[in-house]
Short mmCIF file of C-alpha atoms in Angstrom, two decimals:
data_model
loop_
_atom_site.label_atom_id
_atom_site.label_comp_id
_atom_site.label_asym_id
_atom_site.label_seq_id
_atom_site.Cartn_x
_atom_site.Cartn_y
_atom_site.Cartn_z
CA MET A 17 3.37 5.64 42.84
CA SER A 18 0.34 6.58 44.94
CA VAL A 19 0.38 9.99 43.21
CA ILE A 20 1.25 8.80 39.69
CA LEU A 21 -1.44 6.14 39.44
CA PRO A 22 -4.41 8.50 39.98
CA VAL A 23 -3.01 10.92 37.37
CA ILE A 24 -2.55 8.13 34.82
CA ALA A 25 -6.00 6.76 35.63
CA ALA A 26 -7.58 10.19 35.12
CA LEU A 27 -5.91 10.65 31.73
CA PHE A 28 -6.83 7.11 30.75
CA TRP A 29 -10.49 7.59 31.53
CA LEU A 30 -10.60 11.00 29.88
CA LEU A 31 -9.41 9.39 26.65
CA LEU A 32 -11.94 6.57 26.95
CA LEU A 33 -14.67 9.09 27.72
CA TYR A 34 -13.70 11.15 24.68
CA TYR A 35 -13.92 8.15 22.36
CA SER A 36 -17.24 7.12 23.91
CA VAL A 37 -18.71 10.60 23.49
CA LEU A 38 -17.62 10.66 19.85
CA CYS A 39 -19.31 7.31 19.21
CA VAL A 40 -22.56 8.38 20.89
CA ALA A 41 -22.52 11.65 18.96
CA GLY A 42 -21.82 9.73 15.76
CA LEU A 43 -24.81 7.48 16.35
CA ALA A 44 -26.99 10.52 17.04
CA PHE A 45 -25.76 12.23 13.87
CA ARG A 46 -26.44 9.18 11.73
CA SER A 47 -29.91 8.65 13.15
CA LYS A 48 -31.16 12.21 12.84
CA THR A 49 -29.35 13.64 9.80
CA ALA A 50 -30.92 13.36 6.37
CA PRO A 51 -29.06 14.01 3.10
CA SER A 52 -28.97 17.58 1.80
CA PRO A 53 -31.82 18.54 -0.56
CA PRO A 54 -31.28 18.43 -4.34
CA LEU A 55 -29.68 21.40 -6.10
CA ASP A 56 -31.31 23.48 -8.80
CA GLU A 57 -28.06 23.35 -10.74
CA TYR A 58 -25.11 21.04 -10.19
CA PRO A 59 -21.51 22.31 -10.55
CA SER A 60 -18.93 20.72 -12.81
CA VAL A 61 -16.87 17.94 -11.24
CA ALA A 62 -13.56 16.31 -12.14
CA ILE A 63 -12.96 12.85 -10.69
CA LEU A 64 -9.25 12.07 -10.26
CA ILE A 65 -8.20 8.41 -10.09
CA ALA A 66 -4.50 7.82 -9.44
CA ALA A 67 -3.60 4.50 -11.05
CA TYR A 68 -0.36 2.54 -10.92
CA ASN A 69 -0.48 -1.12 -12.01
CA GLU A 70 -4.19 -1.47 -11.23
CA GLU A 71 -5.22 -4.03 -13.86
CA LYS A 72 -6.84 -6.27 -11.22
CA VAL A 73 -9.35 -3.65 -10.03
CA LEU A 74 -9.55 -0.75 -12.50
CA ALA A 75 -12.30 -2.21 -14.72
CA GLN A 76 -14.68 -2.58 -11.75
CA THR A 77 -13.86 0.97 -10.66
CA LEU A 78 -14.57 2.43 -14.09
CA ASP A 79 -17.78 0.39 -14.30
CA ALA A 80 -18.84 2.16 -11.10
CA MET A 81 -17.82 5.53 -12.56
CA ALA A 82 -20.02 4.86 -15.59
CA ARG A 83 -22.98 4.15 -13.30
CA LEU A 84 -22.72 7.40 -11.33
CA LYS A 85 -25.92 9.44 -11.37
CA TYR A 86 -24.90 13.08 -11.56
CA ASP A 87 -26.86 15.87 -13.25
CA GLY A 88 -23.96 18.25 -13.83
CA PRO A 89 -20.87 18.23 -16.08
CA LEU A 90 -18.63 15.31 -15.10
CA THR A 91 -15.19 14.21 -16.30
CA VAL A 92 -13.29 11.19 -15.02
CA TYR A 93 -9.49 11.45 -15.28
CA VAL A 94 -7.67 8.11 -15.04
CA LEU A 95 -4.17 9.28 -14.10
CA ASN A 96 -1.91 6.47 -15.27
CA ASP A 97 1.41 6.76 -13.39
CA SER A 98 3.67 4.81 -15.80
CA SER A 99 1.95 1.47 -15.21
CA SER A 100 3.72 -1.59 -16.61
CA ASP A 101 0.66 -3.86 -16.71
CA ALA A 102 -2.67 -3.61 -18.58
CA THR A 103 -3.85 -0.51 -16.69
CA GLY A 104 -3.41 1.69 -19.78
CA ASP A 105 -5.28 -0.74 -22.04
CA ILE A 106 -8.22 -0.86 -19.63
CA ALA A 107 -8.28 2.93 -19.36
CA ASP A 108 -8.17 3.26 -23.16
CA TYR A 109 -11.09 0.86 -23.54
CA TYR A 110 -13.33 2.76 -21.15
CA ALA A 111 -12.27 6.11 -22.65
CA SER A 112 -13.40 4.81 -26.05
CA MET A 113 -16.74 3.66 -24.61
CA PHE A 114 -17.60 6.68 -22.44
CA PRO A 115 -16.85 10.23 -23.62
CA HIS A 116 -16.59 11.59 -20.05
CA ILE A 117 -13.75 9.18 -19.15
CA ARG A 118 -10.23 10.25 -20.09
CA HIS A 119 -7.00 8.29 -19.96
CA VAL A 120 -4.13 10.57 -18.90
CA LYS A 121 -0.53 9.40 -18.96
CA VAL A 122 1.29 11.08 -16.09
CA PRO A 123 4.91 12.04 -16.90
CA PRO A 124 7.52 10.24 -14.78
CA GLY A 125 8.74 12.21 -11.80
CA THR A 126 9.53 12.29 -8.12
CA PRO A 127 8.58 11.97 -5.39
CA LYS A 128 6.70 8.81 -6.23
CA GLY A 129 3.20 8.54 -4.89
CA LYS A 130 -0.41 9.53 -5.00
CA GLY A 131 0.09 13.19 -4.06
CA ARG A 132 2.25 14.00 -7.09
CA VAL A 133 -0.15 12.21 -9.43
CA LEU A 134 -3.19 14.04 -8.06
CA ASN A 135 -1.39 17.37 -8.36
CA TYR A 136 -0.73 16.64 -12.02
CA GLY A 137 -4.41 15.90 -12.50
CA LEU A 138 -5.25 19.16 -10.77
CA THR A 139 -3.27 21.05 -13.43
CA LEU A 140 -5.48 19.54 -16.13
CA ALA A 141 -8.89 19.76 -14.48
CA ARG A 142 -10.72 23.08 -14.65
CA GLU A 143 -13.97 21.89 -13.08
CA GLN A 144 -15.46 23.64 -10.03
CA TYR A 145 -15.07 20.61 -7.75
CA ILE A 146 -12.39 17.95 -7.58
CA ALA A 147 -13.43 14.45 -6.50
CA VAL A 148 -10.95 11.71 -5.62
CA TYR A 149 -11.47 7.95 -5.79
CA ASP A 150 -8.84 5.28 -5.40
CA ALA A 151 -8.36 2.86 -8.28
CA ASP A 152 -10.02 0.03 -6.33
CA ASN A 153 -13.11 2.05 -5.34
CA GLN A 154 -16.67 1.34 -6.39
CA PRO A 155 -18.87 4.27 -5.34
CA GLU A 156 -22.61 3.74 -5.21
CA PRO A 157 -24.49 5.56 -8.02
CA ASP A 158 -25.65 8.45 -5.83
CA ALA A 159 -22.41 8.89 -3.83
CA LEU A 160 -20.98 11.79 -5.84
CA ARG A 161 -24.31 13.63 -5.99
CA LEU A 162 -24.75 13.41 -2.20
CA LEU A 163 -21.21 14.71 -1.61
CA ILE A 164 -21.71 17.68 -3.93
CA GLU A 165 -25.08 18.57 -2.39
CA ALA A 166 -23.52 18.66 1.09
CA ALA A 167 -20.44 20.60 -0.09
CA VAL A 168 -22.50 23.25 -1.88
CA GLN A 169 -25.14 23.72 0.83
CA THR A 170 -22.98 23.60 3.99
CA PRO A 171 -21.87 27.14 4.95
CA GLY A 172 -18.10 27.52 4.79
CA ALA A 173 -17.55 24.06 3.31
CA ALA A 174 -14.40 23.45 1.28
CA GLY A 175 -15.69 20.02 0.25
CA ALA A 176 -17.33 16.93 1.71
CA VAL A 177 -16.34 13.42 2.82
CA GLY A 178 -18.24 10.16 2.37
CA TYR A 179 -18.07 6.71 3.93
CA VAL A 180 -15.69 3.97 2.76
CA LYS A 181 -17.02 0.41 3.12
CA THR A 182 -15.01 -2.81 2.87
CA LEU A 183 -15.78 -4.73 -0.31
CA ASN A 184 -14.08 -7.95 0.80
CA ALA A 185 -15.14 -7.81 4.46
CA GLU A 186 -16.10 -11.48 4.64
CA LYS A 187 -12.92 -12.80 3.02
CA ASN A 188 -11.21 -13.69 6.32
CA GLY A 189 -10.79 -12.61 9.91
CA LEU A 190 -8.41 -9.77 9.04
CA THR A 191 -10.78 -8.16 6.54
CA ARG A 192 -13.64 -8.45 9.04
CA MET A 193 -11.57 -6.59 11.62
CA ILE A 194 -10.65 -3.91 9.09
CA ALA A 195 -14.33 -3.46 8.21
CA LEU A 196 -15.24 -3.04 11.89
CA GLU A 197 -12.31 -0.66 12.42
CA PHE A 198 -13.58 1.51 9.56
CA ALA A 199 -17.14 1.43 10.87
CA VAL A 200 -16.01 2.83 14.24
CA PHE A 201 -13.00 5.04 13.55
CA GLN A 202 -13.71 6.12 9.95
CA LEU A 203 -17.46 6.65 10.30
CA LEU A 204 -18.88 6.84 13.81
CA MET A 205 -16.05 8.96 15.21
CA GLN A 206 -15.87 11.04 12.02
CA CYS A 207 -19.61 11.72 12.35
CA GLY A 208 -19.15 12.49 16.04
CA ARG A 209 -16.37 15.01 15.42
CA TRP A 210 -18.45 16.75 12.77
CA TYR A 211 -21.59 16.74 14.91
CA LEU A 212 -19.87 18.12 18.03
CA PHE A 213 -17.04 20.27 16.68
CA GLY A 214 -17.72 20.85 12.98
CA LEU A 215 -14.52 18.99 12.09
CA GLY A 216 -14.18 16.60 9.18
CA THR A 217 -11.15 14.77 7.78
CA LEU A 218 -10.46 13.68 4.22
CA THR A 219 -10.16 9.89 3.98
CA GLY A 220 -8.14 9.67 0.77
CA THR A 221 -11.08 8.53 -1.35
CA ASN A 222 -14.81 9.19 -1.81
CA LEU A 223 -14.37 12.93 -1.27
CA VAL A 224 -14.89 16.23 -3.06
CA VAL A 225 -13.00 19.49 -2.62
CA LYS A 226 -13.83 22.86 -4.12
CA ARG A 227 -11.21 23.93 -6.65
CA GLU A 228 -11.09 27.46 -5.26
CA ALA A 229 -10.23 25.94 -1.87
CA ILE A 230 -7.68 23.33 -2.87
CA VAL A 231 -5.58 25.61 -5.10
CA PRO A 232 -4.89 28.21 -2.35
CA ALA A 233 -4.10 25.32 0.00
CA GLY A 234 -1.32 24.29 -2.37
CA GLY A 235 -2.91 21.04 -3.51
CA TRP A 236 -1.56 17.80 -2.11
CA ASP A 237 1.83 17.62 -0.45
CA SER A 238 3.69 15.26 -2.79
CA SER A 239 6.04 14.25 0.03
CA ALA A 240 3.27 13.39 2.49
CA LEU A 241 2.56 9.74 3.19
CA ALA A 242 -0.84 10.71 4.62
CA GLU A 243 -1.69 13.19 1.88
CA ASP A 244 -5.39 13.18 2.79
CA ALA A 245 -4.88 14.15 6.44
CA ASP A 246 -2.23 16.67 5.39
CA LEU A 247 -4.64 18.40 3.00
CA SER A 248 -7.37 18.34 5.66
CA ILE A 249 -5.20 20.44 7.95
CA SER A 250 -4.15 22.78 5.13
CA LEU A 251 -7.82 23.41 4.32
CA ALA A 252 -8.61 23.93 8.00
CA ALA A 253 -5.83 26.53 8.18
CA LEU A 254 -7.75 28.47 5.50
CA GLY A 255 -11.04 28.10 7.37
CA GLY A 256 -12.51 25.38 5.15
CA LYS A 257 -14.98 22.87 6.61
CA LEU A 258 -15.43 19.27 5.50
CA PRO A 259 -18.91 17.94 6.30
CA ILE A 260 -19.34 14.19 6.72
CA VAL A 261 -21.93 12.49 4.50
CA PRO A 262 -22.46 8.90 5.73
CA GLN A 263 -25.08 8.24 3.04
CA ALA A 264 -22.43 8.72 0.31
CA ARG A 265 -20.87 5.28 0.27
CA SER A 266 -18.03 3.77 -1.70
CA TRP A 267 -16.76 0.21 -1.54
CA GLU A 268 -13.07 -0.64 -1.66
CA GLN A 269 -10.82 -3.66 -1.35
CA GLU A 270 -8.81 -3.97 1.87
CA PRO A 271 -5.64 -5.99 2.55
CA GLN A 272 -6.29 -9.72 2.80
CA THR A 273 -2.91 -10.72 4.25
CA PHE A 274 -1.03 -9.47 7.27
CA ALA A 275 2.06 -8.51 5.24
CA VAL A 276 0.07 -6.21 2.95
CA TRP A 277 -1.83 -4.74 5.90
CA LEU A 278 1.41 -4.09 7.79
CA ARG A 279 2.98 -2.17 4.93
CA GLN A 280 -0.15 -0.10 4.32
CA ARG A 281 -0.74 0.81 7.96
CA THR A 282 2.93 1.53 8.60
CA ARG A 283 2.72 4.11 5.82
CA TRP A 284 -0.41 5.61 7.40
CA MET A 285 1.20 5.73 10.83
CA GLN A 286 4.41 7.26 9.47
CA GLY A 287 2.27 9.83 7.67
CA ASN A 288 0.70 10.80 10.99
CA LEU A 289 4.14 11.22 12.51
CA GLN A 290 5.00 13.50 9.59
CA LEU A 291 1.99 15.61 10.50
CA ILE A 292 3.33 16.06 14.02
CA GLY A 293 6.60 17.32 12.57
CA LYS A 294 4.83 19.79 10.29
CA MET A 295 2.84 21.16 13.23
CA PHE A 296 6.12 22.37 14.70
CA GLU A 297 7.66 23.45 11.39
CA GLN A 298 4.86 25.37 9.67
CA PRO A 299 3.58 28.61 11.28
CA ALA A 300 0.13 28.31 9.67
CA TRP A 301 -0.36 24.98 11.43
CA ARG A 302 0.28 26.46 14.88
CA GLU A 303 -2.97 28.37 15.10
CA ARG A 304 -5.25 27.12 17.85
CA HIS A 305 -8.10 25.82 15.68
CA VAL A 306 -5.66 24.10 13.34
CA VAL A 307 -3.83 22.43 16.23
CA LEU A 308 -7.14 21.16 17.61
CA HIS A 309 -8.05 19.80 14.20
CA ALA A 310 -4.69 18.06 13.92
CA VAL A 311 -5.09 16.54 17.40
CA HIS A 312 -8.46 15.13 16.37
CA ILE A 313 -6.85 13.53 13.30
CA LEU A 314 -3.95 12.13 15.32
CA SER A 315 -6.38 10.70 17.87
CA ILE A 316 -7.28 8.00 15.34
CA TYR A 317 -3.82 6.45 15.54
CA ILE A 318 -1.40 8.13 17.92
CA VAL A 319 -3.74 8.78 20.86
CA PHE A 320 -5.42 5.40 20.38
CA ALA A 321 -2.01 3.73 20.62
CA ALA A 322 -1.37 5.67 23.84
CA VAL A 323 -4.64 4.37 25.32
CA LEU A 324 -3.65 0.82 24.38
CA PHE A 325 -0.23 1.23 25.98
CA ILE A 326 -1.69 2.48 29.25
CA SER A 327 -4.28 -0.28 29.22
CA ASP A 328 -1.67 -2.98 28.63
CA ALA A 329 0.62 -1.56 31.33
CA TRP A 330 -2.36 -1.54 33.70
CA PHE A 331 -3.07 -5.17 32.90
CA LEU A 332 0.52 -6.27 33.50
CA LEU A 333 0.78 -4.34 36.75
CA GLY A 334 -2.33 -6.07 38.01
CA VAL A 335 -1.37 -9.57 36.88
CA LEU A 336 2.22 -9.43 38.13
CA GLY A 337 1.34 -7.64 41.34
CA ILE A 338 4.21 -5.22 40.80
CA VAL A 339 2.19 -2.30 42.14
CA HIS A 340 0.25 -2.60 45.36
CA THR A 341 -2.29 0.12 46.05
CA SER A 342 -4.91 0.77 48.67
CA TYR A 343 -7.52 1.73 46.06
CA THR A 344 -10.73 -0.22 46.18
CA VAL A 345 -10.87 -0.67 42.37
CA PRO A 346 -8.42 -3.38 41.21
CA LEU A 347 -6.17 -2.66 38.25
CA LEU A 348 -7.53 -5.67 36.36
CA LEU A 349 -11.08 -4.38 36.69
CA LEU A 350 -10.08 -1.08 35.09
CA TRP A 351 -8.51 -2.97 32.17
CA PHE A 352 -11.66 -5.06 31.78
CA GLU A 353 -13.79 -1.93 31.67
CA ALA A 354 -11.58 -0.50 28.89
CA TRP A 355 -12.05 -3.72 26.91
CA LEU A 356 -15.81 -3.61 27.51
CA ILE A 357 -16.10 -0.01 26.28
CA TYR A 358 -14.19 -0.93 23.13
CA VAL A 359 -16.49 -3.89 22.48
CA ILE A 360 -19.59 -1.73 22.99
CA GLN A 361 -18.28 0.74 20.43
CA LEU A 362 -17.79 -2.05 17.89
CA LEU A 363 -21.23 -3.51 18.54
CA SER A 364 -22.83 -0.08 18.19
CA ALA A 365 -21.16 0.39 14.82
CA GLU A 366 -22.28 -3.08 13.69
CA VAL A 367 -25.90 -2.36 14.52
CA ALA A 368 -25.85 1.12 12.98
CA ASP A 369 -24.22 -0.19 9.80
CA ASP A 370 -26.24 -3.42 9.41
CA MET A 371 -23.13 -5.53 10.02
CA ALA A 372 -24.41 -7.47 13.03
CA SER A 373 -23.83 -11.23 12.75
CA PRO A 374 -22.64 -14.05 15.04
CA VAL A 375 -19.22 -14.03 13.37
CA ASN A 376 -18.76 -10.25 13.72
CA LEU A 377 -19.93 -10.50 17.32
CA ALA A 378 -17.22 -13.05 18.05
CA VAL A 379 -14.63 -10.92 16.24
CA SER A 380 -15.64 -7.88 18.30
CA PHE A 381 -14.83 -9.68 21.54
CA ILE A 382 -11.26 -10.54 20.51
CA MET A 383 -10.26 -7.41 18.55
CA TYR A 384 -9.00 -5.50 21.59
CA VAL A 385 -6.50 -8.22 22.53
CA THR A 386 -5.51 -9.07 18.93
CA TYR A 387 -5.94 -6.58 16.10
CA SER A 388 -5.85 -3.43 18.23
CA GLN A 389 -2.61 -4.41 19.95
CA LEU A 390 -0.84 -4.29 16.60
CA TRP A 391 -1.09 -0.48 16.65
CA LEU A 392 1.62 -0.36 19.31
CA PHE A 393 3.97 -2.29 17.02
CA LEU A 394 2.97 -0.05 14.10
CA LEU A 395 3.75 3.09 16.09
CA VAL A 396 7.23 1.86 17.01
CA ARG A 397 7.94 0.62 13.47
CA ALA A 398 6.76 3.86 11.86
CA ALA A 399 8.67 5.98 14.38
CA VAL A 400 11.91 4.16 13.56
CA LEU A 401 11.36 4.57 9.81
CA GLU A 402 10.51 8.25 10.16
CA TYR A 403 13.55 8.86 12.36
CA LYS A 404 15.82 7.19 9.80
CA ARG A 405 14.22 9.15 6.96
CA ARG A 406 14.70 12.49 8.71
CA ARG A 407 18.23 11.61 9.74
CA VAL A 408 19.37 11.10 6.14
CA ASN A 409 16.93 13.73 4.78
CA VAL A 410 15.40 11.66 1.97
CA GLU A 411 11.94 11.68 0.44
CA PRO A 412 9.52 9.19 2.02
CA VAL A 413 8.78 6.01 0.09
CA TRP A 414 5.11 5.80 -0.90
CA ASP A 415 4.37 2.07 -0.65
CA LYS A 416 1.49 1.09 -2.93
CA THR A 417 -1.06 -1.33 -1.48
CA LEU A 418 -1.09 -4.71 -3.23
CA ARG A 419 -4.41 -5.62 -4.92
CA PHE A 420 -5.96 -9.09 -4.95
#
């Protein structure tokens, strides 16, 4: 044990140091990076919106699409995946009001899910860039323009990725925690990875990809539960970069109940486990720069869960006195320092994103011992589901997030 503990401690602190460096780099990137300059001529863009039973949110999304300020050719494709509610009626109404909005009825097919629907939209769209927004997204008027300016003017860029904000952040404690999670892991660390390593990851919405990059990459993997991360790696395998544009903001609804959150995040976690499998199965994904890119993506969930596990084990060892060491630093102190670093990261994101408030401050202090611990349960749950799926060799079930 006297040999094992120092090794575990070293790995533990390397992971914490890595996350801290990413956050600091993300803060530096946000503070010093201005949006790209305007273009002389803007390329054509197709916005793809996969929609399945989205009557509760689609009107607000299409209102936001109508308010977009973009100086180039723009077409919005509402890809209606056999909805049984009023989604089609809403899409028809907006298509009749705005000539650049089209209602497309997607033929039934398998596998079910967003990837298949987006691929169908890709067969229809002939624009130079493909943008993706979820059916509950409300991009700010300049979001698309900022993404295109970065994608066009960044050397080697295959597209660009914006920032996703939580529309219902103040609904309850869960939505506040989700908003803070996004501010740290989906923005600060994304910015840090781009600033330090030139690596960006598609977030599933508020993104643009060049058509001549996405077609050779094979489009979206219809069987992937994390189709955004999957496409990110496929683009990286072809040498495509994805710059991060924090000024391009879109607002979306997040789960307001634990049951909805659990189903959504289990799908995300299972999708990450699928990525690990593909790294071993696909030769193109075994190249060094692609593996590094995949590791960065997996660090959001898998590596973070590993840090939590080590931290919790450290805490229990110290409390129960199971391990007695001669080291001068107590085990409990090391756990406290891990908690403190996590809180500092949250507070930094709050200040940088104008989210600082007494309530968010209180939430930040308890997230490590509440919300974050759920990732361990998610990892186990997703691993069991993925094992069962592979054992019987069936297509994964794409579980749609319930709207409110």
